[in-house]
XYZ file of C-alpha atoms in Angstrom:
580
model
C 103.782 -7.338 139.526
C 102.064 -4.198 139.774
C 102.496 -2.118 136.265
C 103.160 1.620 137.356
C 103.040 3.249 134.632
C 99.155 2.498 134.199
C 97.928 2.088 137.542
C 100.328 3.636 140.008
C 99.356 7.590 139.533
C 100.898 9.820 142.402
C 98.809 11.555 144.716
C 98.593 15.445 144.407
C 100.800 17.273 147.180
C 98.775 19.242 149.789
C 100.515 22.496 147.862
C 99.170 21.754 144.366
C 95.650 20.897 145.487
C 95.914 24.317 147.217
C 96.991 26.194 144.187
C 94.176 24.166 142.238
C 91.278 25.236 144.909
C 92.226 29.178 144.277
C 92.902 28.992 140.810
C 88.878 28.011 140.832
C 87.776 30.159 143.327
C 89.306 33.004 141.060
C 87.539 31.720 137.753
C 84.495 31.300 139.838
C 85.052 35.450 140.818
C 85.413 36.298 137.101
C 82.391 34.619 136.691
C 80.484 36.490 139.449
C 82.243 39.239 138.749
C 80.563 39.232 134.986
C 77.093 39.046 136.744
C 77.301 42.176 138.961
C 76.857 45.747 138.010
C 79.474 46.865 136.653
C 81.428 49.688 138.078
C 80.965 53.453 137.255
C 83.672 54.249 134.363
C 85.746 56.955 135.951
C 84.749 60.309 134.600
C 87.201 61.648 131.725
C 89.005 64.824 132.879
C 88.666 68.045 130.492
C 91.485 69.061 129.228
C 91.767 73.055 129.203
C 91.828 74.890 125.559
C 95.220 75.573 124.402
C 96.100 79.043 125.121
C 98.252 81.993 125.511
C 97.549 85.387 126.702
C 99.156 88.286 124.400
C 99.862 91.658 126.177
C 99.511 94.480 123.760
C 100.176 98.493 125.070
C 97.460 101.069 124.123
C 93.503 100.812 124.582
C 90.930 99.643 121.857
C 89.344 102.145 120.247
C 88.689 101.059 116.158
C 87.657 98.060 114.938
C 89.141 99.806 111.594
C 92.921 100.385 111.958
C 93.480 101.480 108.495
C 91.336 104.528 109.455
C 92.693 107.782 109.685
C 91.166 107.520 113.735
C 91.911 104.355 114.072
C 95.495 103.770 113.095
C 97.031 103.141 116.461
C 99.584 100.505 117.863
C 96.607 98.617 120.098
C 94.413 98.766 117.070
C 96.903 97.604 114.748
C 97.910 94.638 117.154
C 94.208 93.359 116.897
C 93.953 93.715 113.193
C 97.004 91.585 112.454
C 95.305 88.806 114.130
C 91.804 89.355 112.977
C 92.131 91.117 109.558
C 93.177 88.326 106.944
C 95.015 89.529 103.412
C 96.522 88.370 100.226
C 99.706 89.464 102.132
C 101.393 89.618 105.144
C 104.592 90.908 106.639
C 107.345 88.419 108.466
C 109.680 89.780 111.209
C 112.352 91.014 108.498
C 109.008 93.302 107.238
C 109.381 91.451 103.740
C 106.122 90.298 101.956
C 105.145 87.065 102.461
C 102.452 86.134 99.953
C 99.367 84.500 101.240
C 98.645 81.434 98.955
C 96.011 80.135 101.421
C 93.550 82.552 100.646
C 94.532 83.758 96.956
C 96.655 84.634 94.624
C 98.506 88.352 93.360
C 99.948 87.800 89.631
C 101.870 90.238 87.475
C 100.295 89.832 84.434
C 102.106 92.107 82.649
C 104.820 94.671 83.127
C 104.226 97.855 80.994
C 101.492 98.637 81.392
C 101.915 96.676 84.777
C 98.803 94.664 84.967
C 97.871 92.866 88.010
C 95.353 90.083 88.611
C 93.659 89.165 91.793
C 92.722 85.504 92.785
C 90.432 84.139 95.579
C 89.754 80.778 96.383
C 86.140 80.233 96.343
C 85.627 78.434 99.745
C 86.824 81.149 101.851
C 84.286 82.309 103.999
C 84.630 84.945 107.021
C 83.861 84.924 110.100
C 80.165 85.141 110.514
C 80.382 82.357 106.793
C 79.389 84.891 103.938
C 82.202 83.916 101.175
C 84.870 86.229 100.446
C 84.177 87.553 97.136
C 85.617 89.590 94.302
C 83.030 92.069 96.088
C 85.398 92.311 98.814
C 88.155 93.252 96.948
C 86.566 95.762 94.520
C 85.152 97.776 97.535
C 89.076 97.581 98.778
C 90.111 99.128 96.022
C 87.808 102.125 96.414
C 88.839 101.968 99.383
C 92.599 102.229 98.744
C 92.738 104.194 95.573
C 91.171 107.152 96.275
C 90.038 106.917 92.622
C 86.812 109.417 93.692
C 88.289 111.373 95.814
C 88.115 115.159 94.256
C 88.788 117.377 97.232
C 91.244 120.418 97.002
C 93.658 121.035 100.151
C 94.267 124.404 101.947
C 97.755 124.625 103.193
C 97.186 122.573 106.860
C 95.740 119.601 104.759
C 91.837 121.006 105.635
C 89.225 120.451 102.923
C 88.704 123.488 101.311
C 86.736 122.128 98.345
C 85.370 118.625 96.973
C 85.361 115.017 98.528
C 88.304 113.109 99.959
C 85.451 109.497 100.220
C 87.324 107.261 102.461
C 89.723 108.480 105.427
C 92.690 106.538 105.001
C 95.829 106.334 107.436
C 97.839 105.667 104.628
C 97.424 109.235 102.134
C 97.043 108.109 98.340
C 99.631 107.620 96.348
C 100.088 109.502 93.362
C 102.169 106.722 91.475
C 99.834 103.980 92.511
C 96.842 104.926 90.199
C 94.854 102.139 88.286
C 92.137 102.423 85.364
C 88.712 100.627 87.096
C 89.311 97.486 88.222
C 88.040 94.916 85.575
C 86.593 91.575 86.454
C 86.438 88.549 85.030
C 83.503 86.299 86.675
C 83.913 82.973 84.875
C 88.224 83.627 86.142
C 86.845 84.603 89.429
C 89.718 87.100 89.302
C 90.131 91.180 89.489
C 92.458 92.291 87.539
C 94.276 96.007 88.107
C 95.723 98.112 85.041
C 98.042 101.152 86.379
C 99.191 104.225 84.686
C 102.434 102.958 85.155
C 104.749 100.772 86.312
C 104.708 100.795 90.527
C 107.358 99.444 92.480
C 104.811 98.510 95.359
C 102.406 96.373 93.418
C 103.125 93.561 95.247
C 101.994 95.325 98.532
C 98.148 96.311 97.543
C 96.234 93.423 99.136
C 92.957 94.766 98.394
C 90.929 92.801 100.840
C 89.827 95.358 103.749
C 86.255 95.307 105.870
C 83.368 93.363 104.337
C 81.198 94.608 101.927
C 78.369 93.146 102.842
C 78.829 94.789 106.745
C 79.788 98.022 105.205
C 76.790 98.001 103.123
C 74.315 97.431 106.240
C 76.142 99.449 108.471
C 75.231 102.363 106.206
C 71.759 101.452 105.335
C 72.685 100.832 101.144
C 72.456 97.434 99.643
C 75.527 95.641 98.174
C 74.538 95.856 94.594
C 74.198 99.490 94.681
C 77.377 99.960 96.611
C 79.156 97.872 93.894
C 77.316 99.700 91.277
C 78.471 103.228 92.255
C 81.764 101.669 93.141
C 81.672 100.678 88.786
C 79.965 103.374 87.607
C 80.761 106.956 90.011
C 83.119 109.032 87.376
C 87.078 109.365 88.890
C 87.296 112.473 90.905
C 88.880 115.815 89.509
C 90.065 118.463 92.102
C 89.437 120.603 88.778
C 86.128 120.192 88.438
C 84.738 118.380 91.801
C 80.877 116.803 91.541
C 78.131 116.511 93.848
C 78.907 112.940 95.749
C 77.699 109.771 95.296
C 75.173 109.086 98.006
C 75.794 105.672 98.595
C 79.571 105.283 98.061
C 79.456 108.602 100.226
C 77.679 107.157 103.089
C 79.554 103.820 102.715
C 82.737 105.912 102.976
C 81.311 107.501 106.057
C 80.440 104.280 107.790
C 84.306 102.983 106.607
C 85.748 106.110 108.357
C 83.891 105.942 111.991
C 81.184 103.305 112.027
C 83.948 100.785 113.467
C 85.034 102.974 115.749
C 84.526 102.341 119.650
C 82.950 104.889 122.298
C 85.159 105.157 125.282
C 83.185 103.364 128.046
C 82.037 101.280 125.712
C 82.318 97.837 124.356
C 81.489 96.316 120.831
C 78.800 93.157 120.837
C 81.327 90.269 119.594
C 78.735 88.896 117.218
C 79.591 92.351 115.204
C 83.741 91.441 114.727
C 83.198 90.064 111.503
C 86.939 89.106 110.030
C 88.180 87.041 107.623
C 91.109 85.269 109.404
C 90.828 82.061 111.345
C 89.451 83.618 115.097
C 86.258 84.387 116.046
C 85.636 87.313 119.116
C 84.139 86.100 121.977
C 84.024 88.502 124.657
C 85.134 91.950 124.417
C 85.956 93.646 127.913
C 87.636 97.243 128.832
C 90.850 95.968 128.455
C 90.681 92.190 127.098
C 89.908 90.645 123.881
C 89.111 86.993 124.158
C 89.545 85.206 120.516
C 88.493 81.234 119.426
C 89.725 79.283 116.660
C 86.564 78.879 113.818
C 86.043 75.749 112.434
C 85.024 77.457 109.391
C 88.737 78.676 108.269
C 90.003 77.336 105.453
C 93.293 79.576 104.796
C 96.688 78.374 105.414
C 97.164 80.244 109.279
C 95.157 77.782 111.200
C 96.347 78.320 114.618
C 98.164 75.331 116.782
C 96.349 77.589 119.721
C 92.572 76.879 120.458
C 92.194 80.268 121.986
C 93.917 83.222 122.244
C 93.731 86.116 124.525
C 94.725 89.910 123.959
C 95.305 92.200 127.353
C 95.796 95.420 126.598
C 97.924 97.690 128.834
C 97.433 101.599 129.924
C 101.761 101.767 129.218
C 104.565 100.197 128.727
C 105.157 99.771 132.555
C 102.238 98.068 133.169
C 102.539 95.643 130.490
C 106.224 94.671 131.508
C 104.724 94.296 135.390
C 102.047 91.600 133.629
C 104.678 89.861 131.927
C 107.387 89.774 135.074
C 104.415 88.553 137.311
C 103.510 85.594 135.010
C 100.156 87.338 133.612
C 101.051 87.409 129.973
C 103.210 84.975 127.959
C 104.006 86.953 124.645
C 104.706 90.455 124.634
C 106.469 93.070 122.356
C 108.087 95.042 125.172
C 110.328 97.307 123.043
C 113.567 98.995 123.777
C 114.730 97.266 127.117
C 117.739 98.005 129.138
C 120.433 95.560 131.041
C 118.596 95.531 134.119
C 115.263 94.319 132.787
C 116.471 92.001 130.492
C 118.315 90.261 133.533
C 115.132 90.678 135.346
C 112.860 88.693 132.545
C 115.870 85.925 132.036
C 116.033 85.066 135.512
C 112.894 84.560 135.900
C 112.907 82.091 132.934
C 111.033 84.326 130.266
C 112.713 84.162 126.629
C 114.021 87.574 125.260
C 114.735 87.940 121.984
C 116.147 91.449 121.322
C 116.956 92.615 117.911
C 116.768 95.941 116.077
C 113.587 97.794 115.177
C 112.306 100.488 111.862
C 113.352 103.451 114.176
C 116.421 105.039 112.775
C 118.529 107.788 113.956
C 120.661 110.040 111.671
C 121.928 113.314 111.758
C 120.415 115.032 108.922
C 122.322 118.275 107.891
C 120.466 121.047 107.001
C 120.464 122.659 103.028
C 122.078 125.336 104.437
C 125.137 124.074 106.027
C 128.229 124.106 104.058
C 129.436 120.990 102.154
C 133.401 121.252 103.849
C 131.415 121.088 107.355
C 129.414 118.548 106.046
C 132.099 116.471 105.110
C 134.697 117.402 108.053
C 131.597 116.154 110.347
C 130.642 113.225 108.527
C 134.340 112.176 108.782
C 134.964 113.058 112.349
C 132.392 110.604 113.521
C 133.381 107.381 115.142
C 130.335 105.634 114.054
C 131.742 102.061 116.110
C 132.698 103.466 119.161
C 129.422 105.206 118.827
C 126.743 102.547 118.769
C 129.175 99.817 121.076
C 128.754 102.991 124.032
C 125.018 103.461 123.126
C 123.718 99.793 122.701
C 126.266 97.433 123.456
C 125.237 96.540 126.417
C 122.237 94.683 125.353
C 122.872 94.486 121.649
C 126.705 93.198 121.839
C 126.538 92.395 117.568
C 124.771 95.953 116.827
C 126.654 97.441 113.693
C 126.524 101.023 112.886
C 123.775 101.906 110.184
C 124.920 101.791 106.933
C 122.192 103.073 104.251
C 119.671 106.229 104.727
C 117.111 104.010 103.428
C 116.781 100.914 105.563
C 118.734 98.384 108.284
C 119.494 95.478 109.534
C 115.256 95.128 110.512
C 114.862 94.467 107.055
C 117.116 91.653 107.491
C 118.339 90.424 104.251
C 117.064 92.783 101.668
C 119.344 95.284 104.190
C 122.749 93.493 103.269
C 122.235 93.334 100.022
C 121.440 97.283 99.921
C 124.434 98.102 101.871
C 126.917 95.681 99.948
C 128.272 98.769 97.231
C 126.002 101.519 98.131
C 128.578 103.913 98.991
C 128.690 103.762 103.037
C 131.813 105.593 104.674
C 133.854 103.356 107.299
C 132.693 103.140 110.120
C 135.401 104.614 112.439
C 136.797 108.493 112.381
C 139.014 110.007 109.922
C 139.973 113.187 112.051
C 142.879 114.613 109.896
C 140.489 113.842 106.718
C 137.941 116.002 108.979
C 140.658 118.668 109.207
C 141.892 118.785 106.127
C 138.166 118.872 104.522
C 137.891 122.274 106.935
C 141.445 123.641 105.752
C 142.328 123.349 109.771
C 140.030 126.023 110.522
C 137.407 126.053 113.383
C 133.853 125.618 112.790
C 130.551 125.150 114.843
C 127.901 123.032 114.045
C 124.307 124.050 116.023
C 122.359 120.636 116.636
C 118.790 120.126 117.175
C 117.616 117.162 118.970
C 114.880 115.850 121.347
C 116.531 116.684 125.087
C 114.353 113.957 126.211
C 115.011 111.128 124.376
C 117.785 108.821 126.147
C 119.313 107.384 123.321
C 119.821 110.767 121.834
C 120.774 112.224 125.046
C 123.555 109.952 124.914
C 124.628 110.318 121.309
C 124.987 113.888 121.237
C 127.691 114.345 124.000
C 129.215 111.984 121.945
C 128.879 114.013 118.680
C 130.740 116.802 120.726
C 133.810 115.479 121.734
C 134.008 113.844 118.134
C 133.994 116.937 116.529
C 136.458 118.534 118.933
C 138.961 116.436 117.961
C 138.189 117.540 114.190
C 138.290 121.226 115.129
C 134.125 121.587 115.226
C 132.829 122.508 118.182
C 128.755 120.871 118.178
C 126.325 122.590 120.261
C 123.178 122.061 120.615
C 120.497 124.630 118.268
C 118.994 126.983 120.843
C 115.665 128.631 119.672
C 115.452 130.672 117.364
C 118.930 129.317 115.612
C 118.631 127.980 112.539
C 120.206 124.355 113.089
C 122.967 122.917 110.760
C 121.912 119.534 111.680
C 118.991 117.585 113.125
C 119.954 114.398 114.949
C 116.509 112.741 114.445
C 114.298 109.271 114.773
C 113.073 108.576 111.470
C 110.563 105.579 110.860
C 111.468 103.042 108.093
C 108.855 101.309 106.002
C 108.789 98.028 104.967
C 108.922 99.146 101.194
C 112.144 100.560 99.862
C 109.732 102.987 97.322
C 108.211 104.280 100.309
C 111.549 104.570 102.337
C 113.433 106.548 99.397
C 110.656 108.763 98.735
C 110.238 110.089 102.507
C 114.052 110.272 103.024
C 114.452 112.244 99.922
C 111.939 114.506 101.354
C 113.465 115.180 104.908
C 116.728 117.010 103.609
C 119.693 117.395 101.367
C 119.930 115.529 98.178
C 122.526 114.101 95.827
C 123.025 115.306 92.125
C 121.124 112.452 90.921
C 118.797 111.413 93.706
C 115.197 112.366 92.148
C 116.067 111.002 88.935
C 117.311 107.902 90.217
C 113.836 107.707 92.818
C 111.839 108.118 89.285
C 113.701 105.813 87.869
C 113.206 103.274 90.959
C 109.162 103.789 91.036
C 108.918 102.358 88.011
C 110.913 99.353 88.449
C 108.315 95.778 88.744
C 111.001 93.545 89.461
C 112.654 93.577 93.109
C 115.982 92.711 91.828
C 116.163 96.384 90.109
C 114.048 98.212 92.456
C 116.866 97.143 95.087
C 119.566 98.331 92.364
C 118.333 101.709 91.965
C 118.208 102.050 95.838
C 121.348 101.628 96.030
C 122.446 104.429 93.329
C 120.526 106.611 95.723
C 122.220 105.738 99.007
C 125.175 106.209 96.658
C 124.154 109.843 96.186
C 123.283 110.909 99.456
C 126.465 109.725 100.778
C 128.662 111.088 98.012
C 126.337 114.344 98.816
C 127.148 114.106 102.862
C 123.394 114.597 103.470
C 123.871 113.392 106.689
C 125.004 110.309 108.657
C 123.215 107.415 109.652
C 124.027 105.979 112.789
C 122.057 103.032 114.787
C 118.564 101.868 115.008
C 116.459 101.521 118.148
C 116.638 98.245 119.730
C 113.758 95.892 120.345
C 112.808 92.960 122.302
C 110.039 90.202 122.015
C 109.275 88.402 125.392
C 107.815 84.828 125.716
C 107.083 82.630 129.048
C 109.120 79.708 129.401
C 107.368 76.699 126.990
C 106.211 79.078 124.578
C 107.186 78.071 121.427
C 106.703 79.362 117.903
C 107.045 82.876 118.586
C 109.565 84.599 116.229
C 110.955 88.416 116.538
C 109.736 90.917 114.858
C 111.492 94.356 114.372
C 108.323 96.494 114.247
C 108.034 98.944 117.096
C 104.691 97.679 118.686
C 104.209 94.888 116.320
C 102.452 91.661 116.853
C 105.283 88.846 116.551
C 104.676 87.439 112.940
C 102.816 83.841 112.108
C 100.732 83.524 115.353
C 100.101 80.349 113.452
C 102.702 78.914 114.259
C 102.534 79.654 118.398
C 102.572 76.720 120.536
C 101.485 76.433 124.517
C 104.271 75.112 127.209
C 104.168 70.888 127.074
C 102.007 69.798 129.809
């Protein structure tokens, strides 16, 4: 008997001896296979540098744009990119402090001391450390400490030295002792005459010393030693200048400015935020990212280009034909915002600085002051004039600031005194005893968004009995209807509104009173008692702000608003390339 289970051992089917054969002719290939050359690895593909192109209206002419020459939009744009400081602005134009670079302390309130931090690694761009060195020279810069020069009537020198040509003039309540610093600290530390309302807003840092001082053939120890030795300038009694702060000065005021037909050598941009220039062309500034930056605003982007326009036309052609992806395109109407959403750009429109009130003259009698003030239908006014693209646009509500200051705006306007917002036409009639009046208006014929307020103004103050017409040369108008610029400091705002017309009872005590203030919590107080005052004065009306609008290609992401006519979008940081 045959035992199967030992001996008996089925033969393999055809199939599995088949299967068997290839599965060792394929082992037998992986060996072979391990023998031969190996093939070429397939070449890795470059990916492109992240980045965006940024349209910007105006031409290049300053490498300086807080130069009296060189303070333009296109110059500005470029600055806010390159030009790194203890401070910078967000799209509401509030301060937001730069801790990546330094540090501003109030030491002290009265006398308001100051100290000035840098981090030690900071370097800019062409890697010479940012000093205390830097600082101190932006101080002279600044302060106008040495200045001594005496002013004819048109603002000419007629005697003395105004040092360093500034965009922004000097402020008289802003004066400091010598800056004093404290090596071993690493810190500068400012002492002013008094308490300043703005201290928070001198950043100090401003071109490099150590290019100033080889652009105008002085070293930087005797720049810094005239800087901490030159006596303070008296118009009284004015001195012979310093030589070397005087030709520093002069290389501060020009030597960064740019020849028409001409372009700077990028190796000379030397900045201290995180790009570095590489190619400069008539109308293009190409930026990279540096390695070297050590701040807190490393960009997401790799590169970054700047286009700069002739006008506004041709920049919004660029952007509606796909040649620029961020752009601050201004005060747009219905049919090009349709335009720029169809085609799949992002439009973010808000309001902008640019306010326009009607300012009555000192002249002009309080009752038609009032009666006008009250005849105004402030709602129905700004719905006619900017509803159409700004469907949420309020009517102003301070003579100070608005809604572009974005927060520090609501606060002012909650209990500062603002009339309603619609018309109060038998309060208008009653204010004139029912009699007819006329009030001459002078405005800019050319502007559209007054050309459409004042007709408006008119049949207002018919129905109140006034009859507006517009100031005819050489009348003496009883009211300007006029664009006025707001800064992003409520000092500065009250002091150049107080300046432009009538005034309350109270209003320069009250501005004294708020230039002193250190805290924002009471600066913001005292602005209020002063919109309080103008109101309860009727030194005019405010009524809307110019719109604005911030265009990005579709992807683009990052890219916030900014209600600064002509301003870069804030934190450029934070801008990000469509998702490939």
């Amino acid at each position: 008997m045959l035992h199967r289970g030992l001996n008996d051992v089925p033969r393999p089917t055809r199939r599995r001896g088949a299967g068997r054969l290839l599965a060792l002719l394929m082992a037998a290939g992986v060996v072979l296979a391990g023998c031969a050359a190996p093939e070429p690895a397939p070449a890795p593909v470059e990916e492109a540098p992240t980045s965006l192109t940024l349209g910007v209206v105006g031409s290049l002419t300053s490498l300086n744009a807080a130069s009296a020459t060189g303070n333009t939009p296109a110059n500005r744009a470029l600055s806010a990119l390159l030009d790194e400081r203890l401070g910078s602005l967000d799209g509401d134009l509030q301060v937001v402090p730069n801790d990546g670079l330094g540090r501003i302390t109030r030491v002290q309130g009265d006398p308001l001391k100051v100290s000035y931090e840098l981090f030690s690694d900071r370097v800019w761009s062409d890697g010479t450390p940012v000093t205390l060195d830097d600082l101190l020279f932006g101080w002279a810069v600044t302060s106008h400490y040495f200045d001594d020069a005496t002013y004819d009537a048109t603002g000419q020198i007629v005697s003395g030295t105004r040092y360093f040509n500034t965009a922004m003039p000097a402020d008289p309540n802003a004066r400091t002792a010598r800056p004093s610093i404290d090596r071993a600290d690493d810190t500068l530390t400012l002492t002013y005459e008094q308490p300043f309302a703005d201290w928070n807003r001198q950043w100090l840092l401003d071109r490099p010393v150590h290019v100033i001082a080889q652009r105008a053939g002085v070293s930087v120890k005797d720049l810094l030693t005239a800087i901490l030795t030159t006596p303070a300038g008296d118009p009284e009694q004015p001195r012979t200048p310093n030589p070397v702060l005087l030709a520093a000065a002069q290389t501060w005021n020009t030597g960064f400015d740019i020849a028409p037909g001409s372009t700077p050598d990028p190796a000379s941009v030397v900045s201290a935020g995180p790009w570095t220039v590489t190619e400069i062309t008539a109308d293009t500034v190409q930026l990279a990212r540096r390695d070297s930056y050590q701040g807190a605003h490393f960009p997401g982007l790799e590169q970054l280009t700047v286009r700069f326009f002739a006008d506004r036309a041709a920049q919004l052609s660029a952007v509606e034909a796909g040649q620029v992806d961020v752009a601050n395109v201004g005060d747009i109407d219905v049919a090009e915002n349709e335009t720029l959403t169809e085609a799949g750009y992002q439009v973010q429109v808000g309001p902008t600085t640019q306010t326009l009130h009607l300012r009555f003259a000192e002249g002009t009698a309080s009752d038609l002051r009032q009666a006008m003030t009250l005849a105004i239908d402030r709602g129905s006014l700004v719905q006619d004039v900017l509803g159409a693209v700004r469907p949420d646009a309020q009517p102003l509500q301070s003579f100070l600031s608005s809604p572009a200051a974005g927060s520090l705006y609501a606060d002012l306007v909650s209990g500062n005194g603002a009339p309603g917002t619609g018309s109060d036409v038998d309060g208008a009639r009653s204010a004139l005893g029912d009699r007819a009046a006329v009030l001459r208006v002078a405005y800019d014929t050319t502007d559209d968004v007054s050309a459409q307020v004042f007709p408006r103004l008119v049949s207002m103050g018919a129905r109140a009995g006034i009859a507006v017409r517009l100031a005819t040369t050489p009348e003496e108008a009883d009211a300007t209807l006029a664009w006025v610029g707001e800064d992003e400091s409520l000092y500065r705002s009250a002091r150049d509104r107080i300046a432009e017309g009538i005034e309350g009872a109270q209003t320069n005590a009250l501005f004294d009173e708020l230039t002193v203030h250190t805290d924002p919590v009471d600066v913001l107080s005292e602005a209020k008692e002063i919109d309080r005052s103008l109101f309860a004065a009727y030194a005019g009306v405010p009524l809307l702000e110019r719109t604005g609008a911030v265009v990005t290609a579709e992807g683009v992401g990052g890219v916030a608003y900014t209600s600064e006519p002509d301003g870069v979008p804030p934190a450029f940081w934070t801008w990000s390339p469509p998702q490939r």
